[in-house]
Amino acid sequence: MKIRHATRNDLDGIFEILNQEIVGGVNAWDVVPVEGERRNLWFERHSDPRYPLLVAEVATGIAGWARLSRWAPHDAYERTAELSVFVHMGHRGRGVGSSLLSHLIADARRQGHHVLIARTEASNEASRRLHLGSGFRSVGVMHEVGYKFGRFLDAELFELPLEPGR
């Protein structure tokens, strides 16, 4: 498996994973698949070097992807980034997520971020284990903040300080 920065050529693999989760899972909080020109616009929004977009490439294609994005548009949050990690259903449980996450954390440190934030659907035990096993700590649950598939979803928040001791 090779972890590298995503290119436009990876969009089919990225959106196969994302759209599968949008239509069939609760790990993506969107409800409409990203298709057509929206894919290019999404890629453009995720092209800032301070907020890398990574893919895990295997012989058969893209096994997963991860990204950093701005936590909030306010200037005071400039050194806080939110991360997302998505793994193709056929590659889960094989270390793809943890490999992507460790590379993303290293990139975040190189970019000068101070804190990483993650949000997961609160019942997603695999995602909880991934984040807790990578040094994140849970900082609480926001109850019924999402609505998908006819039910309300809880979001659990995680944080990872990147400059321990400060």
PDB file of N, CA, C and O in Angstrom, residues 73-126:
ATOM      1  N   PRO A  73     -14.434  28.792   9.810  1.00  0.00           N
ATOM      2  CA  PRO A  73     -13.915  29.892   8.991  1.00  0.00           C
ATOM      3  C   PRO A  73     -13.339  31.066   9.774  1.00  0.00           C
ATOM      4  O   PRO A  73     -12.795  31.985   9.187  1.00  0.00           O
ATOM      5  N   HIS A  74     -13.423  31.068  11.074  1.00  0.00           N
ATOM      6  CA  HIS A  74     -12.954  32.190  11.880  1.00  0.00           C
ATOM      7  C   HIS A  74     -11.430  32.171  12.020  1.00  0.00           C
ATOM      8  O   HIS A  74     -10.817  31.118  12.179  1.00  0.00           O
ATOM      9  N   ASP A  75     -10.825  33.357  11.984  1.00  0.00           N
ATOM     10  CA  ASP A  75      -9.369  33.472  12.007  1.00  0.00           C
ATOM     11  C   ASP A  75      -8.724  32.804  13.221  1.00  0.00           C
ATOM     12  O   ASP A  75      -7.634  32.243  13.117  1.00  0.00           O
ATOM     13  N   ALA A  76      -9.363  32.857  14.357  1.00  0.00           N
ATOM     14  CA  ALA A  76      -8.771  32.303  15.574  1.00  0.00           C
ATOM     15  C   ALA A  76      -8.608  30.781  15.507  1.00  0.00           C
ATOM     16  O   ALA A  76      -7.826  30.214  16.270  1.00  0.00           O
ATOM     17  N   TYR A  77      -9.317  30.128  14.601  1.00  0.00           N
ATOM     18  CA  TYR A  77      -9.207  28.676  14.445  1.00  0.00           C
ATOM     19  C   TYR A  77      -8.171  28.272  13.397  1.00  0.00           C
ATOM     20  O   TYR A  77      -8.097  27.110  13.027  1.00  0.00           O
ATOM     21  N   GLU A  78      -7.368  29.200  12.939  1.00  0.00           N
ATOM     22  CA  GLU A  78      -6.439  28.964  11.838  1.00  0.00           C
ATOM     23  C   GLU A  78      -5.523  27.762  12.044  1.00  0.00           C
ATOM     24  O   GLU A  78      -5.173  27.071  11.102  1.00  0.00           O
ATOM     25  N   ARG A  79      -5.142  27.476  13.269  1.00  0.00           N
ATOM     26  CA  ARG A  79      -4.202  26.371  13.524  1.00  0.00           C
ATOM     27  C   ARG A  79      -4.907  25.102  13.996  1.00  0.00           C
ATOM     28  O   ARG A  79      -4.270  24.172  14.482  1.00  0.00           O
ATOM     29  N   THR A  80      -6.218  25.051  13.825  1.00  0.00           N
ATOM     30  CA  THR A  80      -7.006  23.857  14.146  1.00  0.00           C
ATOM     31  C   THR A  80      -7.570  23.310  12.851  1.00  0.00           C
ATOM     32  O   THR A  80      -8.132  24.057  12.047  1.00  0.00           O
ATOM     33  N   ALA A  81      -7.395  22.022  12.635  1.00  0.00           N
ATOM     34  CA  ALA A  81      -7.888  21.393  11.407  1.00  0.00           C
ATOM     35  C   ALA A  81      -8.767  20.199  11.763  1.00  0.00           C
ATOM     36  O   ALA A  81      -8.555  19.529  12.778  1.00  0.00           O
ATOM     37  N   GLU A  82      -9.747  19.956  10.921  1.00  0.00           N
ATOM     38  CA  GLU A  82     -10.606  18.784  11.067  1.00  0.00           C
ATOM     39  C   GLU A  82     -10.137  17.736  10.075  1.00  0.00           C
ATOM     40  O   GLU A  82      -9.722  18.053   8.967  1.00  0.00           O
ATOM     41  N   LEU A  83     -10.219  16.480  10.490  1.00  0.00           N
ATOM     42  CA  LEU A  83      -9.805  15.427   9.575  1.00  0.00           C
ATOM     43  C   LEU A  83     -10.966  14.495   9.262  1.00  0.00           C
ATOM     44  O   LEU A  83     -11.919  14.380  10.028  1.00  0.00           O
ATOM     45  N   SER A  84     -10.850  13.854   8.129  1.00  0.00           N
ATOM     46  CA  SER A  84     -11.795  12.826   7.695  1.00  0.00           C
ATOM     47  C   SER A  84     -10.990  11.660   7.146  1.00  0.00           C
ATOM     48  O   SER A  84      -9.996  11.870   6.446  1.00  0.00           O
ATOM     49  N   VAL A  85     -11.417  10.447   7.463  1.00  0.00           N
ATOM     50  CA  VAL A  85     -10.782   9.234   6.953  1.00  0.00           C
ATOM     51  C   VAL A  85     -11.891   8.313   6.461  1.00  0.00           C
ATOM     52  O   VAL A  85     -12.839   8.035   7.193  1.00  0.00           O
ATOM     53  N   PHE A  86     -11.767   7.854   5.215  1.00  0.00           N
ATOM     54  CA  PHE A  86     -12.738   6.929   4.636  1.00  0.00           C
ATOM     55  C   PHE A  86     -11.994   5.749   4.019  1.00  0.00           C
ATOM     56  O   PHE A  86     -11.021   5.941   3.292  1.00  0.00           O
ATOM     57  N   VAL A  87     -12.467   4.551   4.305  1.00  0.00           N
ATOM     58  CA  VAL A  87     -11.846   3.335   3.787  1.00  0.00           C
ATOM     59  C   VAL A  87     -12.881   2.546   3.005  1.00  0.00           C
ATOM     60  O   VAL A  87     -14.035   2.390   3.448  1.00  0.00           O
ATOM     61  N   HIS A  88     -12.483   2.066   1.851  1.00  0.00           N
ATOM     62  CA  HIS A  88     -13.357   1.249   1.005  1.00  0.00           C
ATOM     63  C   HIS A  88     -13.823   0.024   1.788  1.00  0.00           C
ATOM     64  O   HIS A  88     -13.042  -0.585   2.530  1.00  0.00           O
ATOM     65  N   MET A  89     -15.079  -0.327   1.638  1.00  0.00           N
ATOM     66  CA  MET A  89     -15.650  -1.452   2.402  1.00  0.00           C
ATOM     67  C   MET A  89     -14.821  -2.728   2.270  1.00  0.00           C
ATOM     68  O   MET A  89     -14.671  -3.478   3.229  1.00  0.00           O
ATOM     69  N   GLY A  90     -14.284  -2.978   1.102  1.00  0.00           N
ATOM     70  CA  GLY A  90     -13.507  -4.193   0.877  1.00  0.00           C
ATOM     71  C   GLY A  90     -12.116  -4.188   1.475  1.00  0.00           C
ATOM     72  O   GLY A  90     -11.409  -5.186   1.431  1.00  0.00           O
ATOM     73  N   HIS A  91     -11.711  -3.050   2.049  1.00  0.00           N
ATOM     74  CA  HIS A  91     -10.361  -2.934   2.613  1.00  0.00           C
ATOM     75  C   HIS A  91     -10.372  -2.606   4.100  1.00  0.00           C
ATOM     76  O   HIS A  91      -9.311  -2.348   4.678  1.00  0.00           O
ATOM     77  N   ARG A  92     -11.538  -2.609   4.717  1.00  0.00           N
ATOM     78  CA  ARG A  92     -11.618  -2.277   6.143  1.00  0.00           C
ATOM     79  C   ARG A  92     -10.989  -3.379   6.987  1.00  0.00           C
ATOM     80  O   ARG A  92     -11.031  -4.547   6.627  1.00  0.00           O
ATOM     81  N   GLY A  93     -10.410  -2.982   8.109  1.00  0.00           N
ATOM     82  CA  GLY A  93      -9.788  -3.935   9.020  1.00  0.00           C
ATOM     83  C   GLY A  93      -8.413  -4.400   8.590  1.00  0.00           C
ATOM     84  O   GLY A  93      -7.885  -5.367   9.139  1.00  0.00           O
ATOM     85  N   ARG A  94      -7.810  -3.718   7.624  1.00  0.00           N
ATOM     86  CA  ARG A  94      -6.499  -4.116   7.103  1.00  0.00           C
ATOM     87  C   ARG A  94      -5.416  -3.070   7.350  1.00  0.00           C
ATOM     88  O   ARG A  94      -4.360  -3.116   6.737  1.00  0.00           O
ATOM     89  N   GLY A  95      -5.706  -2.090   8.194  1.00  0.00           N
ATOM     90  CA  GLY A  95      -4.708  -1.074   8.520  1.00  0.00           C
ATOM     91  C   GLY A  95      -4.691   0.123   7.594  1.00  0.00           C
ATOM     92  O   GLY A  95      -3.844   1.002   7.750  1.00  0.00           O
ATOM     93  N   VAL A  96      -5.618   0.188   6.648  1.00  0.00           N
ATOM     94  CA  VAL A  96      -5.653   1.322   5.718  1.00  0.00           C
ATOM     95  C   VAL A  96      -5.954   2.614   6.473  1.00  0.00           C
ATOM     96  O   VAL A  96      -5.264   3.632   6.312  1.00  0.00           O
ATOM     97  N   GLY A  97      -6.983   2.592   7.322  1.00  0.00           N
ATOM     98  CA  GLY A  97      -7.367   3.788   8.066  1.00  0.00           C
ATOM     99  C   GLY A  97      -6.273   4.284   8.982  1.00  0.00           C
ATOM    100  O   GLY A  97      -5.976   5.483   9.029  1.00  0.00           O
ATOM    101  N   SER A  98      -5.633   3.377   9.714  1.00  0.00           N
ATOM    102  CA  SER A  98      -4.576   3.809  10.637  1.00  0.00           C
ATOM    103  C   SER A  98      -3.360   4.334   9.884  1.00  0.00           C
ATOM    104  O   SER A  98      -2.713   5.288  10.327  1.00  0.00           O
ATOM    105  N   SER A  99      -3.052   3.753   8.739  1.00  0.00           N
ATOM    106  CA  SER A  99      -1.929   4.250   7.944  1.00  0.00           C
ATOM    107  C   SER A  99      -2.224   5.648   7.400  1.00  0.00           C
ATOM    108  O   SER A  99      -1.379   6.544   7.479  1.00  0.00           O
ATOM    109  N   LEU A 100      -3.419   5.835   6.864  1.00  0.00           N
ATOM    110  CA  LEU A 100      -3.813   7.163   6.383  1.00  0.00           C
ATOM    111  C   LEU A 100      -3.777   8.181   7.512  1.00  0.00           C
ATOM    112  O   LEU A 100      -3.257   9.288   7.356  1.00  0.00           O
ATOM    113  N   LEU A 101      -4.319   7.795   8.663  1.00  0.00           N
ATOM    114  CA  LEU A 101      -4.383   8.723   9.786  1.00  0.00           C
ATOM    115  C   LEU A 101      -2.985   9.102  10.271  1.00  0.00           C
ATOM    116  O   LEU A 101      -2.707  10.276  10.536  1.00  0.00           O
ATOM    117  N   SER A 102      -2.072   8.155  10.369  1.00  0.00           N
ATOM    118  CA  SER A 102      -0.715   8.491  10.840  1.00  0.00           C
ATOM    119  C   SER A 102      -0.012   9.422   9.855  1.00  0.00           C
ATOM    120  O   SER A 102       0.685  10.354  10.269  1.00  0.00           O
ATOM    121  N   HIS A 103      -0.198   9.206   8.558  1.00  0.00           N
ATOM    122  CA  HIS A 103       0.390  10.114   7.568  1.00  0.00           C
ATOM    123  C   HIS A 103      -0.242  11.510   7.659  1.00  0.00           C
ATOM    124  O   HIS A 103       0.455  12.518   7.528  1.00  0.00           O
ATOM    125  N   LEU A 104      -1.546  11.553   7.872  1.00  0.00           N
ATOM    126  CA  LEU A 104      -2.241  12.834   7.962  1.00  0.00           C
ATOM    127  C   LEU A 104      -1.790  13.612   9.201  1.00  0.00           C
ATOM    128  O   LEU A 104      -1.581  14.833   9.137  1.00  0.00           O
ATOM    129  N   ILE A 105      -1.607  12.923  10.315  1.00  0.00           N
ATOM    130  CA  ILE A 105      -1.123  13.572  11.536  1.00  0.00           C
ATOM    131  C   ILE A 105       0.278  14.139  11.299  1.00  0.00           C
ATOM    132  O   ILE A 105       0.565  15.283  11.682  1.00  0.00           O
ATOM    133  N   ALA A 106       1.138  13.382  10.660  1.00  0.00           N
ATOM    134  CA  ALA A 106       2.490  13.870  10.352  1.00  0.00           C
ATOM    135  C   ALA A 106       2.427  15.093   9.442  1.00  0.00           C
ATOM    136  O   ALA A 106       3.151  16.076   9.657  1.00  0.00           O
ATOM    137  N   ASP A 107       1.567  15.056   8.416  1.00  0.00           N
ATOM    138  CA  ASP A 107       1.402  16.217   7.533  1.00  0.00           C
ATOM    139  C   ASP A 107       0.890  17.423   8.313  1.00  0.00           C
ATOM    140  O   ASP A 107       1.335  18.555   8.090  1.00  0.00           O
ATOM    141  N   ALA A 108      -0.057  17.201   9.223  1.00  0.00           N
ATOM    142  CA  ALA A 108      -0.612  18.305  10.017  1.00  0.00           C
ATOM    143  C   ALA A 108       0.472  18.963  10.857  1.00  0.00           C
ATOM    144  O   ALA A 108       0.523  20.199  10.964  1.00  0.00           O
ATOM    145  N   ARG A 109       1.348  18.177  11.426  1.00  0.00           N
ATOM    146  CA  ARG A 109       2.465  18.735  12.206  1.00  0.00           C
ATOM    147  C   ARG A 109       3.387  19.558  11.304  1.00  0.00           C
ATOM    148  O   ARG A 109       3.808  20.663  11.667  1.00  0.00           O
ATOM    149  N   ARG A 110       3.703  19.018  10.129  1.00  0.00           N
ATOM    150  CA  ARG A 110       4.575  19.750   9.193  1.00  0.00           C
ATOM    151  C   ARG A 110       3.932  21.067   8.751  1.00  0.00           C
ATOM    152  O   ARG A 110       4.645  22.043   8.498  1.00  0.00           O
ATOM    153  N   GLN A 111       2.623  21.095   8.666  1.00  0.00           N
ATOM    154  CA  GLN A 111       1.914  22.303   8.222  1.00  0.00           C
ATOM    155  C   GLN A 111       1.723  23.311   9.351  1.00  0.00           C
ATOM    156  O   GLN A 111       1.192  24.389   9.133  1.00  0.00           O
ATOM    157  N   GLY A 112       2.117  22.930  10.572  1.00  0.00           N
ATOM    158  CA  GLY A 112       2.040  23.865  11.694  1.00  0.00           C
ATOM    159  C   GLY A 112       0.694  23.902  12.396  1.00  0.00           C
ATOM    160  O   GLY A 112       0.424  24.843  13.149  1.00  0.00           O
ATOM    161  N   HIS A 113      -0.129  22.902  12.183  1.00  0.00           N
ATOM    162  CA  HIS A 113      -1.401  22.862  12.909  1.00  0.00           C
ATOM    163  C   HIS A 113      -1.136  22.554  14.379  1.00  0.00           C
ATOM    164  O   HIS A 113      -0.162  21.867  14.726  1.00  0.00           O
ATOM    165  N   HIS A 114      -1.995  23.052  15.225  1.00  0.00           N
ATOM    166  CA  HIS A 114      -1.831  22.904  16.670  1.00  0.00           C
ATOM    167  C   HIS A 114      -2.735  21.809  17.245  1.00  0.00           C
ATOM    168  O   HIS A 114      -2.325  21.086  18.158  1.00  0.00           O
ATOM    169  N   VAL A 115      -3.952  21.690  16.726  1.00  0.00           N
ATOM    170  CA  VAL A 115      -4.925  20.702  17.202  1.00  0.00           C
ATOM    171  C   VAL A 115      -5.647  20.110  16.009  1.00  0.00           C
ATOM    172  O   VAL A 115      -5.996  20.822  15.070  1.00  0.00           O
ATOM    173  N   LEU A 116      -5.877  18.787  16.060  1.00  0.00           N
ATOM    174  CA  LEU A 116      -6.729  18.124  15.078  1.00  0.00           C
ATOM    175  C   LEU A 116      -8.051  17.760  15.743  1.00  0.00           C
ATOM    176  O   LEU A 116      -8.077  17.331  16.899  1.00  0.00           O
ATOM    177  N   ILE A 117      -9.119  17.915  14.995  1.00  0.00           N
ATOM    178  CA  ILE A 117     -10.466  17.593  15.446  1.00  0.00           C
ATOM    179  C   ILE A 117     -11.028  16.527  14.512  1.00  0.00           C
ATOM    180  O   ILE A 117     -10.794  16.566  13.302  1.00  0.00           O
ATOM    181  N   ALA A 118     -11.776  15.594  15.073  1.00  0.00           N
ATOM    182  CA  ALA A 118     -12.484  14.600  14.262  1.00  0.00           C
ATOM    183  C   ALA A 118     -13.902  14.485  14.785  1.00  0.00           C
ATOM    184  O   ALA A 118     -14.139  14.607  15.993  1.00  0.00           O
ATOM    185  N   ARG A 119     -14.829  14.255  13.877  1.00  0.00           N
ATOM    186  CA  ARG A 119     -16.227  13.991  14.232  1.00  0.00           C
ATOM    187  C   ARG A 119     -16.602  12.654  13.631  1.00  0.00           C
ATOM    188  O   ARG A 119     -16.349  12.419  12.448  1.00  0.00           O
ATOM    189  N   THR A 120     -17.203  11.796  14.425  1.00  0.00           N
ATOM    190  CA  THR A 120     -17.677  10.522  13.900  1.00  0.00           C
ATOM    191  C   THR A 120     -19.115  10.309  14.358  1.00  0.00           C
ATOM    192  O   THR A 120     -19.557  10.887  15.358  1.00  0.00           O
ATOM    193  N   GLU A 121     -19.808   9.461  13.645  1.00  0.00           N
ATOM    194  CA  GLU A 121     -21.136   9.054  14.110  1.00  0.00           C
ATOM    195  C   GLU A 121     -20.885   8.242  15.379  1.00  0.00           C
ATOM    196  O   GLU A 121     -20.025   7.361  15.413  1.00  0.00           O
ATOM    197  N   ALA A 122     -21.583   8.573  16.446  1.00  0.00           N
ATOM    198  CA  ALA A 122     -21.231   8.089  17.783  1.00  0.00           C
ATOM    199  C   ALA A 122     -21.269   6.570  17.939  1.00  0.00           C
ATOM    200  O   ALA A 122     -20.572   6.032  18.798  1.00  0.00           O
ATOM    201  N   SER A 123     -22.025   5.871  17.131  1.00  0.00           N
ATOM    202  CA  SER A 123     -22.092   4.411  17.277  1.00  0.00           C
ATOM    203  C   SER A 123     -21.031   3.681  16.437  1.00  0.00           C
ATOM    204  O   SER A 123     -20.966   2.455  16.463  1.00  0.00           O
ATOM    205  N   ASN A 124     -20.183   4.422  15.739  1.00  0.00           N
ATOM    206  CA  ASN A 124     -19.178   3.825  14.865  1.00  0.00           C
ATOM    207  C   ASN A 124     -17.959   3.383  15.695  1.00  0.00           C
ATOM    208  O   ASN A 124     -17.007   4.132  15.893  1.00  0.00           O
ATOM    209  N   GLU A 125     -18.015   2.149  16.185  1.00  0.00           N
ATOM    210  CA  GLU A 125     -16.963   1.635  17.063  1.00  0.00           C
ATOM    211  C   GLU A 125     -15.606   1.542  16.369  1.00  0.00           C
ATOM    212  O   GLU A 125     -14.568   1.794  16.991  1.00  0.00           O
ATOM    213  N   ALA A 126     -15.584   1.184  15.088  1.00  0.00           N
ATOM    214  CA  ALA A 126     -14.303   1.089  14.372  1.00  0.00           C
ATOM    215  C   ALA A 126     -13.622   2.453  14.308  1.00  0.00           C
ATOM    216  O   ALA A 126     -12.409   2.569  14.520  1.00  0.00           O
TER     217      ALA A 126
END
